[in-house]
PDB file of C-alpha atoms and ligand atoms in Angstrom:
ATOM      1  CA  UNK A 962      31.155   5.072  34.861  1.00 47.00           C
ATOM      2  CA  UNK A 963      28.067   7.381  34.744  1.00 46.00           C
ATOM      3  CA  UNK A 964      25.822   7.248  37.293  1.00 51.00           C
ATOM      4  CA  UNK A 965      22.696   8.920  37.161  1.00 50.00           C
ATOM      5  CA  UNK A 966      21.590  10.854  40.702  1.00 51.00           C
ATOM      6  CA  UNK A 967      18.087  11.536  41.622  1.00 52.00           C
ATOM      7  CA  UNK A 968      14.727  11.767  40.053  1.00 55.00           C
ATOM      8  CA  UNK A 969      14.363  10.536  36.500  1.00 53.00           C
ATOM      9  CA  UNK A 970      11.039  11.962  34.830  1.00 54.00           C
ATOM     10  CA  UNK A 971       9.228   9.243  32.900  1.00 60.00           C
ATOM     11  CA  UNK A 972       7.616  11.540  30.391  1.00 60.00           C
ATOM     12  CA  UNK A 973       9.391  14.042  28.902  1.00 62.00           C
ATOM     13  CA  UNK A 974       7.608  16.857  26.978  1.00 59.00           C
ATOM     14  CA  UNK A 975       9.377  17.131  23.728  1.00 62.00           C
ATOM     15  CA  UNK A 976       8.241  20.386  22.550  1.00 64.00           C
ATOM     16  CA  UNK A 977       6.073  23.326  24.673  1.00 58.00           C
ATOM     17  CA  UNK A 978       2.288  22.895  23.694  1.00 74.00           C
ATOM     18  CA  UNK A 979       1.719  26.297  22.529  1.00 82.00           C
ATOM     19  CA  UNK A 980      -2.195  26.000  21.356  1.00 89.00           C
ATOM     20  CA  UNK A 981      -4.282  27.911  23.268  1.00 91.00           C
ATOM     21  CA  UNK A 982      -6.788  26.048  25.733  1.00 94.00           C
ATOM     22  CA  UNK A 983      -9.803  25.035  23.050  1.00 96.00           C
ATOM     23  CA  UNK A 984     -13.256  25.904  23.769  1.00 97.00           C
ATOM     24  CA  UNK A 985     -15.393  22.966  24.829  1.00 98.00           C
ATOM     25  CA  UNK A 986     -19.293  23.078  24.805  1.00 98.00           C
ATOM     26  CA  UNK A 987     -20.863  20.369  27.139  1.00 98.00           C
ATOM     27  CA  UNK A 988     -24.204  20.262  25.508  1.00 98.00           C
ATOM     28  CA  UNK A 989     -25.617  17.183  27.957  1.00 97.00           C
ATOM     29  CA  UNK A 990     -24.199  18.830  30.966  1.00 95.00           C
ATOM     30  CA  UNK A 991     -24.493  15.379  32.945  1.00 93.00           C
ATOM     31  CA  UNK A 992     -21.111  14.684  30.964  1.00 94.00           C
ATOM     32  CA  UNK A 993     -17.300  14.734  32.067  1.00 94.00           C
ATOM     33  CA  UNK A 994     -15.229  17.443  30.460  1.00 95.00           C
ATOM     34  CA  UNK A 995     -12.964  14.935  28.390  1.00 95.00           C
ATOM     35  CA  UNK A 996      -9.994  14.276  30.162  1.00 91.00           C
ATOM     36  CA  UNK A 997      -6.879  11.878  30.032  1.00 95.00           C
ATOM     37  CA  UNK A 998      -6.516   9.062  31.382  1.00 93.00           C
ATOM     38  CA  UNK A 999      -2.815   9.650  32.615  1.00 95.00           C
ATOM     39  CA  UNK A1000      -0.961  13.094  31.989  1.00 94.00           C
ATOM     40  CA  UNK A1001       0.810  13.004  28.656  1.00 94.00           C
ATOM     41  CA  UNK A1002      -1.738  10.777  27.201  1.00 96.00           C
ATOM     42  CA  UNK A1003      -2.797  11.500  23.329  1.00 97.00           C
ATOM     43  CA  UNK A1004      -6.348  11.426  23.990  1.00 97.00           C
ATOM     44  CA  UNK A1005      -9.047  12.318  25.520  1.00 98.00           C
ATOM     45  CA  UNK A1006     -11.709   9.735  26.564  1.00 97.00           C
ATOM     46  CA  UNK A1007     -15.376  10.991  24.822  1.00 98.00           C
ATOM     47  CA  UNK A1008     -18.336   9.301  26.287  1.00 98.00           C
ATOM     48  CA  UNK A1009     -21.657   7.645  25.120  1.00 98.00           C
ATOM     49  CA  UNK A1010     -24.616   9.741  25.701  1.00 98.00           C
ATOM     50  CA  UNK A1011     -26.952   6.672  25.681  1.00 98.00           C
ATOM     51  CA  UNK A1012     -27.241   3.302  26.787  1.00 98.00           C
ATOM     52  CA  UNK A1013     -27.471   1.038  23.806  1.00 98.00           C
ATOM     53  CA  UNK A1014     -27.013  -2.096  22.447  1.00 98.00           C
ATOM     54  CA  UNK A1015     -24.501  -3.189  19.524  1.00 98.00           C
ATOM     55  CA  UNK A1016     -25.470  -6.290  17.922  1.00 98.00           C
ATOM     56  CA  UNK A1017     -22.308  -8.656  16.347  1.00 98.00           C
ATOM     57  CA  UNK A1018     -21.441  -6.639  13.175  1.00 98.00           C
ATOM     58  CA  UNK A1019     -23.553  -3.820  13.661  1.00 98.00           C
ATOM     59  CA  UNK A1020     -22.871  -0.025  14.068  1.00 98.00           C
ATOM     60  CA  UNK A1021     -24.433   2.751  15.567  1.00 98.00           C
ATOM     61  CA  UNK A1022     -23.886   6.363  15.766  1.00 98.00           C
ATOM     62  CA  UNK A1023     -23.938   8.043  19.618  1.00 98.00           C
ATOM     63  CA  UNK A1024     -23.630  11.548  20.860  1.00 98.00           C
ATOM     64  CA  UNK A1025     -20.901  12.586  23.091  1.00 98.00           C
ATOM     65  CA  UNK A1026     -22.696  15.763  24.661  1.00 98.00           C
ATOM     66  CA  UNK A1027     -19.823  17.545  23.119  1.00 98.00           C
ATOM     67  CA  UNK A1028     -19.175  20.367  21.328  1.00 98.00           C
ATOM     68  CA  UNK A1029     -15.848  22.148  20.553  1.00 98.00           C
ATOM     69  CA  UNK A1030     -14.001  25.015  18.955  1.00 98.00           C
ATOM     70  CA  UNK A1031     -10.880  23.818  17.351  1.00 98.00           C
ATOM     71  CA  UNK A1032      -8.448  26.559  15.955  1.00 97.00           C
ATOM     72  CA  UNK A1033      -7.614  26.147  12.204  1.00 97.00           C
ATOM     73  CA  UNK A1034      -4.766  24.418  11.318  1.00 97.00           C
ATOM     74  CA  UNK A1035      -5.662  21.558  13.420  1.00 98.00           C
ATOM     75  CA  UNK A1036      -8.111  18.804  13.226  1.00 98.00           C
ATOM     76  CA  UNK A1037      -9.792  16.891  15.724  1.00 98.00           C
ATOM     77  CA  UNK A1038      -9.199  12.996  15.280  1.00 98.00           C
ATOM     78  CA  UNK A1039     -11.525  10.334  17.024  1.00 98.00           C
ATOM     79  CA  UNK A1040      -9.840   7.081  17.501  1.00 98.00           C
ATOM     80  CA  UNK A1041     -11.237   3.686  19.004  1.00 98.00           C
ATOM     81  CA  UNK A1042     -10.221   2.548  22.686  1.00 98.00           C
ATOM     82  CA  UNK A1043      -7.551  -0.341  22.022  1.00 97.00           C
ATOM     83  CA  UNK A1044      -8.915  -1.914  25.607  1.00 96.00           C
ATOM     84  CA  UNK A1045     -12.658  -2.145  24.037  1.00 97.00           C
ATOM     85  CA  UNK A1046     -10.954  -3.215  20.687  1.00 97.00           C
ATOM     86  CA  UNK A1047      -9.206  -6.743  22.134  1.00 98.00           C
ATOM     87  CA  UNK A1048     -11.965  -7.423  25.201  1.00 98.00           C
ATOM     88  CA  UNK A1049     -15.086  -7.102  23.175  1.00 98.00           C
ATOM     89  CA  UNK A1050     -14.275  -5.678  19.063  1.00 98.00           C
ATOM     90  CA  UNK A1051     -16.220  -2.725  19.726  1.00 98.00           C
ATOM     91  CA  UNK A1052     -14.245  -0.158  17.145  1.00 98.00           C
ATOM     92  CA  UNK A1053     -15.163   2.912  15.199  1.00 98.00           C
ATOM     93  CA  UNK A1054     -16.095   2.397  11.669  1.00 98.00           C
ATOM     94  CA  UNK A1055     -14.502   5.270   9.977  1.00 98.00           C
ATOM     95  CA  UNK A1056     -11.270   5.360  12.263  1.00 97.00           C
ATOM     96  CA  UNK A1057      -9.933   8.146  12.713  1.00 98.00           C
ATOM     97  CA  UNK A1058     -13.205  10.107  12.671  1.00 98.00           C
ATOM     98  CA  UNK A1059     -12.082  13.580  11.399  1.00 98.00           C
ATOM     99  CA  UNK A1060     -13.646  17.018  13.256  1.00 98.00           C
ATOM    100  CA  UNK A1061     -12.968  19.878  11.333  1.00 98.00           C
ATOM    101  CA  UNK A1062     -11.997  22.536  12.818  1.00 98.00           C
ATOM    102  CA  UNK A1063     -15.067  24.608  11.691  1.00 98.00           C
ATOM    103  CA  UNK A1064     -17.642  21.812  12.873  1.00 98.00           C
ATOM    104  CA  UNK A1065     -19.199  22.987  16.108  1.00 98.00           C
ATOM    105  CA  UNK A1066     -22.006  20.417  16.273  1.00 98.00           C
ATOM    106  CA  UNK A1067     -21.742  17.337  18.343  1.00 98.00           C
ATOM    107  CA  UNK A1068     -18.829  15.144  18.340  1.00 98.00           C
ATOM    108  CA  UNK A1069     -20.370  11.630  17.245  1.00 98.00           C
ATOM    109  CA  UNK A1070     -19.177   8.212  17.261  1.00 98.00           C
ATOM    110  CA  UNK A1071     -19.696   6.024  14.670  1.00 98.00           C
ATOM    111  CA  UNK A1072     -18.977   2.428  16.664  1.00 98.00           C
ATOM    112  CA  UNK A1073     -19.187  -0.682  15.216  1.00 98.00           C
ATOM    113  CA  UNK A1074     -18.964  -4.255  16.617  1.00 98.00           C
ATOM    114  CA  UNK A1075     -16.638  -6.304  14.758  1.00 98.00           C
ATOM    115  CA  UNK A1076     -17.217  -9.374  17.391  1.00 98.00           C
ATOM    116  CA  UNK A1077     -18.876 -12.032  15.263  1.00 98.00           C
ATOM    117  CA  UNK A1078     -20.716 -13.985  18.437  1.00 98.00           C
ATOM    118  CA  UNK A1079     -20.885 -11.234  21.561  1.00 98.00           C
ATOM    119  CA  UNK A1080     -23.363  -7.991  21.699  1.00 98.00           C
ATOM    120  CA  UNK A1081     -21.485  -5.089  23.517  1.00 98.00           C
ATOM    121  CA  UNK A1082     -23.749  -3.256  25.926  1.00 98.00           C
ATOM    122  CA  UNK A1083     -23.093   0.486  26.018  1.00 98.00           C
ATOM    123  CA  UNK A1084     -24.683   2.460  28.673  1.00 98.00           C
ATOM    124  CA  UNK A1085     -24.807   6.365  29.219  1.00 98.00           C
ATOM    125  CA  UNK A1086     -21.459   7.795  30.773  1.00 97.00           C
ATOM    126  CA  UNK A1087     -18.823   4.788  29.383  1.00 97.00           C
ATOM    127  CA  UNK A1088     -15.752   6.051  27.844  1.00 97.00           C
ATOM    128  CA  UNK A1089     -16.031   5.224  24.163  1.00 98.00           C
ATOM    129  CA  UNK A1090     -13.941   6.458  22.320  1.00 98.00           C
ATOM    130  CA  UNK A1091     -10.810   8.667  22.264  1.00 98.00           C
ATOM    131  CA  UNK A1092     -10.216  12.344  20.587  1.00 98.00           C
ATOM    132  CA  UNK A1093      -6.647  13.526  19.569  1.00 98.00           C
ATOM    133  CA  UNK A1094      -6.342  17.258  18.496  1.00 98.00           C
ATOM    134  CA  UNK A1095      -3.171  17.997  15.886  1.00 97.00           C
ATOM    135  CA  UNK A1096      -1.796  19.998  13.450  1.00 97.00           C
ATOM    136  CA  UNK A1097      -2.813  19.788  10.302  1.00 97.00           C
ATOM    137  CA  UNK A1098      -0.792  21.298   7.187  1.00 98.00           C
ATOM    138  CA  UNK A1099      -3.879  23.008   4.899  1.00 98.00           C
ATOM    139  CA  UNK A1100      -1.656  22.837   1.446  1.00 98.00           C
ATOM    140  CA  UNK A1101      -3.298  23.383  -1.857  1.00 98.00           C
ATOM    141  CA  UNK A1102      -3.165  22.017  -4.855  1.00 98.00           C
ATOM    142  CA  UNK A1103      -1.398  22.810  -8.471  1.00 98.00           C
ATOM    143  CA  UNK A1104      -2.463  20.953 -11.405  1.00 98.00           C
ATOM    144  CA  UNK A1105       0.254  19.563 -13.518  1.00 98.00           C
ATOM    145  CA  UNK A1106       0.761  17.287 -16.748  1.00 98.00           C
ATOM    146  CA  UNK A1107       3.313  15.048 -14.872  1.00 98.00           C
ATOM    147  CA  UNK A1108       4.987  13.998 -12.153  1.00 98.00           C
ATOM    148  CA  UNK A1109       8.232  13.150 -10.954  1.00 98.00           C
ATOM    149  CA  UNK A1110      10.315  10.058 -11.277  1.00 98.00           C
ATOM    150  CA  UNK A1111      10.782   8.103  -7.736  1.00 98.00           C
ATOM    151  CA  UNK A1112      11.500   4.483  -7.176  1.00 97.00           C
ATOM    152  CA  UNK A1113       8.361   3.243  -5.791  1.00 97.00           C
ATOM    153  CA  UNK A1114       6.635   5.034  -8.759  1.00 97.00           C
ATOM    154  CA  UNK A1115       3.229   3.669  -9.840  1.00 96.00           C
ATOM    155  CA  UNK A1116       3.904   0.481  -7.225  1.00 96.00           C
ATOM    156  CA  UNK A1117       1.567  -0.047  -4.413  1.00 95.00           C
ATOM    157  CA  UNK A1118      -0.917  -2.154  -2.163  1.00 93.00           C
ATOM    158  CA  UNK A1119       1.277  -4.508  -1.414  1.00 92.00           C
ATOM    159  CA  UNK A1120       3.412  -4.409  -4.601  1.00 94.00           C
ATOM    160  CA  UNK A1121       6.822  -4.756  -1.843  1.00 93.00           C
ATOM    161  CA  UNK A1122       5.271  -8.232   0.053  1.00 91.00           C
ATOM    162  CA  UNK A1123       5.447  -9.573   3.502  1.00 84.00           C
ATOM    163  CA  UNK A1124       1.800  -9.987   3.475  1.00 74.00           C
ATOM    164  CA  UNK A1125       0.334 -12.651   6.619  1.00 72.00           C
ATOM    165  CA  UNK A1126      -2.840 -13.160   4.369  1.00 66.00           C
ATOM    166  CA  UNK A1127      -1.041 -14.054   0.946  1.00 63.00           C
ATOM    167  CA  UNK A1128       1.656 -16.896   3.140  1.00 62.00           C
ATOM    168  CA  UNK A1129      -1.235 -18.124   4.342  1.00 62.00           C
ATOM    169  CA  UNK A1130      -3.265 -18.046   1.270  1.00 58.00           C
ATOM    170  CA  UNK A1131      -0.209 -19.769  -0.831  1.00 58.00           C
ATOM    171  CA  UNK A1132       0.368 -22.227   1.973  1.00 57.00           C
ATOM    172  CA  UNK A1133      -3.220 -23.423   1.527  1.00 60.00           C
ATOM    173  CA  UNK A1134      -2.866 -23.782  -2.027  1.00 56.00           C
ATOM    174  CA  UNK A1135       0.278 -25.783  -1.368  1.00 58.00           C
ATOM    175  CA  UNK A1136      -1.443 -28.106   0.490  1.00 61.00           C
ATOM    176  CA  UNK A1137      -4.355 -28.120  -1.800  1.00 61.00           C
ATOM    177  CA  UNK A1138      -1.692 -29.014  -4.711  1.00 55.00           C
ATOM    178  CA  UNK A1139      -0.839 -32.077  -2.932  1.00 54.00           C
TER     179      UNK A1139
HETATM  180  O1  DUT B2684     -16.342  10.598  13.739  1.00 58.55           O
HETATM  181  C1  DUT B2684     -16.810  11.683  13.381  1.00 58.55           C
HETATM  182  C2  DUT B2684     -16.548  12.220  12.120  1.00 58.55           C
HETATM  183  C3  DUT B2684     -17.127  13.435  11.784  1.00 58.55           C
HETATM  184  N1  DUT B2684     -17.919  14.121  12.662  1.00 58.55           N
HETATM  185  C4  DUT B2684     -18.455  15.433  12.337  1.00 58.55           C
HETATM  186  C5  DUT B2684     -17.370  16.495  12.443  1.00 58.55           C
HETATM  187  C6  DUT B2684     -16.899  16.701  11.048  1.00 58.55           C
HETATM  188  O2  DUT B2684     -16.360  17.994  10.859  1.00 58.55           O
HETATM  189  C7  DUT B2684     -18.176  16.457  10.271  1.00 58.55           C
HETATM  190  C8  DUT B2684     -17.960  15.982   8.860  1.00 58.55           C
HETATM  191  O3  DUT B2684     -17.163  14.840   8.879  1.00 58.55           O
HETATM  192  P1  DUT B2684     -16.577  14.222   7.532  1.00 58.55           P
HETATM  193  O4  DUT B2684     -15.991  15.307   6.685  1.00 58.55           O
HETATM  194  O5  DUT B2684     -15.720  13.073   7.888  1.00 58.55           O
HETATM  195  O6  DUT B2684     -17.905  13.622   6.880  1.00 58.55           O
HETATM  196  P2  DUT B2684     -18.559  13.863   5.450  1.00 58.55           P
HETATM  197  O7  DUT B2684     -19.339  12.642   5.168  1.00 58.55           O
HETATM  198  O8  DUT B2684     -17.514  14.261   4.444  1.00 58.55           O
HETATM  199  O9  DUT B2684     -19.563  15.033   5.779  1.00 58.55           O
HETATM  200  P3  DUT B2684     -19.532  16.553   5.284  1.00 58.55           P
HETATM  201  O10 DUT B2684     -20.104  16.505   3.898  1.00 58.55           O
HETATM  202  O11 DUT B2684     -20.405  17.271   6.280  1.00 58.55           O
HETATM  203  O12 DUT B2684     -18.109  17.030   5.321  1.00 58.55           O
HETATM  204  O13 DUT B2684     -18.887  15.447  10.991  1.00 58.55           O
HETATM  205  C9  DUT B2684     -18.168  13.591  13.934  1.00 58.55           C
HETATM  206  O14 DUT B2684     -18.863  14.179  14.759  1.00 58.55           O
HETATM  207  N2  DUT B2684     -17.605  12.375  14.242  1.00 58.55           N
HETATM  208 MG1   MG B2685     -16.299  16.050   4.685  1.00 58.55          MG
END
């Protein structure tokens, strides 16, 4: 039988991070340095600049005092909260926001509140939103005159099934039928 001795490490680092440290910019210096909630995390937690208050199916955009340098060949990715998601629907309308690595202007958030009852009060200094920084293959492009055979080939949005919205849809117009 194996037994395993001693202290098991919960997160294991698959592969050495080997980008440099990237250059932040805190233009509202009231604001944290984005940080992770846990070691190992993905992201780091942005936060609003303002207080402000998101209407059921509105969005706004807010400042994160935040400015960085990212290195090419990776892109800067800013991704809603899933906490703020399922307690109040507060999301980010173009999710994942993409920061180039070139843009050195404020990181913004585009939030939107998809709760169709509830405003979501924001206030200055609440975590947000969260940024992921990753590689990012910069191909290019060849034009041809065709393409290759596969077996998916022109088949799409939904062409394979298993779709919650369409059982639901047919079930209604089963019971409709009747
Ligand atoms: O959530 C986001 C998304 C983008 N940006 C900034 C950084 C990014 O590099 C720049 C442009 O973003 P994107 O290319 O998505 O927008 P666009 O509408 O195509 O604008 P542009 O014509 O400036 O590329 O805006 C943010 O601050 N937050
Ligand atoms: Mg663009």
């Amino acid at each position: 039988m194996l037994r395993v001795l001693g202290h098991v490490p919960r997160v294991v680092s698959v592969r050495v991070n080997d980008l440099p440290a990237i250059e932040l910019l805190r233009l509202d210096p009231q604001m944290p340095i984005p940080a992770r909630a846990h070691e190992g995390d993905a992201g780091v937690d942005l936060c609003s600049t303002v207080d402000v208050t998101i209407e059921p199916g509105e969005r706004v955009l807010v400042g994160t005092g935040i400015a960085v340098a990212l290195p090419v060949g990776t892109v800067g990715l800013v991704h809603p909260r899933s906490g703020l998601a399922a307690k109040t629907g507060l999301s980010v309308v173009n999710t994942p926001g993409t920061i180039d690595a070139g843009y050195r202007g404020e990181i913004k958030v585009c939030l939107i509140n998809h709760d169709t009852r509830t405003a979501v009060d924001v206030q200055r200094g609440d975590r947000i939103a969260q940024l992921l920084v990753q590689r990012v293959e910069l191909v290019t492009f060849v034009e041809v005159t065709s393409l290759d055979e596969t077996a998916r080939g022109e088949a799409g949005h939904g062409s394979s099934g298993g779709h919650a919205i369409l059982h639901s849809v047919s079930a209604q117009s089963q019971e409709e039928a009747h």
